[in-house]
Short mmCIF file of C-alpha atoms in Angstrom, two decimals:
data_model
loop_
_atom_site.label_atom_id
_atom_site.label_comp_id
_atom_site.label_asym_id
_atom_site.label_seq_id
_atom_site.Cartn_x
_atom_site.Cartn_y
_atom_site.Cartn_z
CA MET H 1 237.36 91.66 12.71
CA SER H 2 239.65 89.16 10.79
CA PHE H 3 240.80 90.69 7.53
CA ASP H 4 241.74 86.76 6.18
CA THR H 5 237.57 86.24 6.28
CA VAL H 6 234.95 87.14 4.32
CA HIS H 7 232.44 88.96 6.42
CA GLN H 8 228.86 88.37 4.89
CA GLN H 9 227.17 91.29 6.63
CA ASP H 10 225.58 95.24 5.62
CA CYS H 11 228.85 97.11 4.51
CA VAL H 12 228.23 100.27 7.04
CA GLN H 13 227.56 97.77 10.20
CA GLY H 14 230.41 95.98 8.84
CA MET H 15 232.88 98.73 8.26
CA GLN H 16 231.97 100.20 11.77
CA SER H 17 233.71 97.45 13.43
CA ILE H 18 236.90 98.34 10.97
CA ASP H 19 239.50 100.69 13.77
CA ALA H 20 239.38 104.89 11.60
CA GLY H 21 242.65 104.95 9.80
CA SER H 22 243.25 101.21 9.62
CA VAL H 23 242.79 100.19 5.80
CA ASN H 24 245.27 100.67 3.01
CA LEU H 25 243.03 99.98 0.11
CA ALA H 26 239.41 99.60 0.15
CA PHE H 27 237.24 98.33 -3.39
CA ALA H 28 233.73 98.55 -4.14
CA ASP H 29 231.38 97.80 -7.09
CA PRO H 30 227.91 98.42 -5.35
CA PRO H 31 224.37 98.29 -7.15
CA PHE H 32 224.38 100.83 -9.44
CA ASN H 33 220.55 101.71 -8.91
CA ILE H 34 219.65 100.50 -12.43
CA GLY H 35 216.59 98.25 -11.60
CA TYR H 36 218.86 95.09 -11.28
CA ASP H 37 216.72 92.25 -9.38
CA TYR H 38 219.17 91.55 -6.67
CA ASP H 39 217.52 89.19 -4.42
CA ILE H 40 217.05 91.29 -1.07
CA TYR H 41 218.44 94.38 -2.01
CA ASP H 42 215.71 97.25 -3.85
CA ASP H 43 218.48 98.28 -6.82
CA ARG H 44 214.94 100.97 -7.56
CA ARG H 45 215.69 103.42 -4.94
CA SER H 46 214.88 107.37 -5.71
CA GLY H 47 218.02 109.04 -7.15
CA GLU H 48 218.31 111.45 -3.57
CA GLU H 49 217.91 108.10 -1.71
CA TYR H 50 220.88 105.98 -3.55
CA LEU H 51 222.75 109.25 -3.45
CA ASP H 52 222.70 109.05 0.70
CA TRP H 53 223.19 105.44 1.10
CA CYS H 54 226.26 106.14 -0.80
CA ARG H 55 226.88 108.77 1.03
CA GLN H 56 227.03 106.59 3.96
CA TRP H 57 228.81 103.35 2.63
CA MET H 58 231.51 106.26 1.05
CA GLY H 59 231.97 107.97 4.38
CA GLU H 60 232.78 104.78 6.14
CA VAL H 61 235.34 103.48 3.64
CA CYS H 62 237.26 106.98 3.98
CA ARG H 63 237.20 106.55 8.02
CA VAL H 64 238.45 103.62 8.01
CA LEU H 65 241.27 104.53 5.21
CA LYS H 66 244.70 105.13 6.31
CA PRO H 67 246.17 108.85 5.68
CA ASN H 68 247.67 107.68 2.46
CA GLY H 69 244.97 104.96 1.48
CA THR H 70 243.88 104.10 -1.42
CA PHE H 71 239.69 103.36 -2.79
CA TRP H 72 238.88 102.26 -6.10
CA LEU H 73 235.04 103.17 -7.14
CA ALA H 74 233.60 100.77 -10.02
CA ILE H 75 230.09 102.27 -11.02
CA GLY H 76 227.93 102.64 -14.13
CA ASP H 77 226.66 105.49 -16.22
CA GLU H 78 223.85 106.60 -14.15
CA TYR H 79 225.70 107.75 -11.08
CA ALA H 80 229.62 108.02 -12.55
CA ALA H 81 229.27 112.27 -12.21
CA GLU H 82 226.95 112.68 -9.35
CA LEU H 83 229.30 109.70 -7.53
CA LYS H 84 232.66 111.64 -8.11
CA LEU H 85 231.70 114.73 -7.16
CA LEU H 86 230.48 113.45 -4.03
CA MET H 87 233.64 111.74 -3.45
CA GLN H 88 235.96 115.00 -4.48
CA ARG H 89 233.52 118.08 -2.63
CA GLU H 90 232.42 116.24 0.42
CA LEU H 91 234.39 113.57 1.03
CA ASN H 92 237.93 115.43 0.43
CA LEU H 93 239.34 113.11 -1.95
CA THR H 94 241.27 113.04 -5.01
CA CYS H 95 240.63 112.12 -8.43
CA ARG H 96 244.05 110.23 -9.19
CA SER H 97 242.82 107.93 -12.32
CA TRP H 98 239.61 108.17 -14.05
CA VAL H 99 239.58 104.77 -15.77
CA ILE H 100 237.29 103.28 -18.37
CA TRP H 101 236.71 99.56 -18.28
CA TYR H 102 235.84 98.82 -21.53
CA TYR H 103 234.39 95.64 -21.80
CA THR H 104 232.44 93.61 -25.19
CA PHE H 105 230.43 91.17 -22.75
CA GLY H 106 227.84 93.12 -21.66
CA VAL H 107 223.80 92.65 -21.61
CA ASN H 108 222.35 93.28 -24.71
CA CYS H 109 219.87 95.67 -24.63
CA LYS H 110 216.90 95.94 -26.38
CA ASN H 111 215.65 99.40 -26.92
CA LYS H 112 219.42 101.34 -26.77
CA PHE H 113 223.11 100.73 -27.49
CA SER H 114 224.26 97.84 -25.06
CA ARG H 115 226.42 99.27 -22.57
CA SER H 116 230.52 98.12 -22.90
CA HIS H 117 232.29 99.98 -20.08
CA ALA H 118 232.06 100.72 -16.69
CA HIS H 119 233.62 103.46 -14.68
CA LEU H 120 236.78 102.86 -12.55
CA PHE H 121 237.69 105.52 -9.67
CA ASN H 122 241.23 105.54 -8.24
CA MET H 123 240.15 108.27 -5.13
CA VAL H 124 243.14 108.91 -2.46
CA ARG H 125 243.19 110.72 0.48
CA ASP H 126 246.29 112.60 0.33
CA ALA H 127 247.26 113.68 -3.20
CA GLU H 128 250.58 113.79 -2.28
CA ASP H 129 251.02 110.92 0.18
CA PHE H 130 249.87 107.59 -1.51
CA THR H 131 250.79 104.32 -2.46
CA LEU H 132 251.04 103.01 -6.08
CA ASN H 133 252.84 99.80 -6.75
CA ALA H 134 253.79 100.84 -10.35
CA ASP H 135 255.89 98.23 -10.92
CA SER H 136 253.08 95.56 -10.42
CA VAL H 137 250.83 97.08 -12.96
CA ARG H 138 253.46 98.34 -16.12
CA VAL H 139 253.24 97.08 -19.69
CA PRO H 140 255.19 97.23 -22.67
CA SER H 141 255.56 100.65 -24.24
CA ALA H 142 254.99 100.89 -28.00
CA ARG H 143 258.97 102.02 -27.60
CA GLN H 144 260.00 98.99 -27.09
CA LEU H 145 258.15 96.63 -28.59
CA VAL H 146 257.56 98.90 -32.06
CA TYR H 147 260.08 100.94 -32.31
CA ALA H 148 263.24 98.93 -29.90
CA ASP H 149 264.18 102.45 -28.73
CA ARG H 150 266.61 102.45 -26.05
CA ARG H 151 265.25 105.39 -24.20
CA ALA H 152 262.24 103.61 -23.34
CA ASN H 153 262.26 102.62 -19.81
CA PRO H 154 263.17 98.57 -19.52
CA LYS H 155 260.61 98.12 -16.90
CA GLY H 156 257.90 99.65 -19.68
CA ARG H 157 255.05 102.05 -18.82
CA LEU H 158 252.00 102.53 -16.90
CA PRO H 159 248.86 100.83 -18.61
CA ASP H 160 246.32 103.94 -20.22
CA ASP H 161 243.02 104.91 -18.50
CA THR H 162 240.70 103.18 -21.02
CA TRP H 163 241.21 99.21 -19.97
CA ILE H 164 239.85 96.64 -22.84
CA LEU H 165 239.24 93.24 -21.78
CA ARG H 166 237.90 90.84 -24.48
CA PRO H 167 237.62 87.26 -24.38
CA GLN H 168 238.47 86.30 -27.66
CA ASP H 169 241.98 88.54 -26.86
CA LEU H 170 242.70 86.36 -23.94
CA PRO H 171 240.76 82.66 -23.91
CA ASP H 172 242.85 81.13 -21.28
CA ALA H 173 242.03 83.95 -19.07
CA PHE H 174 238.04 83.52 -19.26
CA ARG H 175 237.84 79.73 -18.63
CA PRO H 176 234.38 78.40 -17.97
CA GLU H 177 235.16 77.06 -14.43
CA GLU H 178 236.80 79.64 -12.69
CA ASP H 179 235.26 83.10 -11.51
CA THR H 180 238.35 85.27 -11.60
CA TRP H 181 239.45 86.20 -14.74
#
């Protein structure tokens, strides 16, 4: 399988054609099983059926990950807790971070508070041997920006585990003609 190509296929079948232990990083944003109207996927499965399906594809993710590989999962509230436990207890992954991604452009709800966040689980196979390119995600610290403290790391610090994304904060990053923010 070519890694420089987009493959449109069933994720389980596609991963079965990937060599075990060959993937550094996997990211998944699966259907949340909340009744969303997809063109060919049934997003109204029973809870057990949905969790069984997640076991299948996440099992393949674990199989293809390198021993020091990292897996990120984006998921909604409905199954966040169950999937975290499944990854830890059944797939033997370690949770490095549980990030809350807060956004202000979610779907408007009529009968409950509008959803404005997703859960991002940062899971690793080996709690001692994993890759984190910290310098690529560092942000300035309050010690640097507010206090000009000489003790602050000049490279900055790792971000918090709540990520805030508001279109008004980065208007140039939310351009209508682009699909990447």
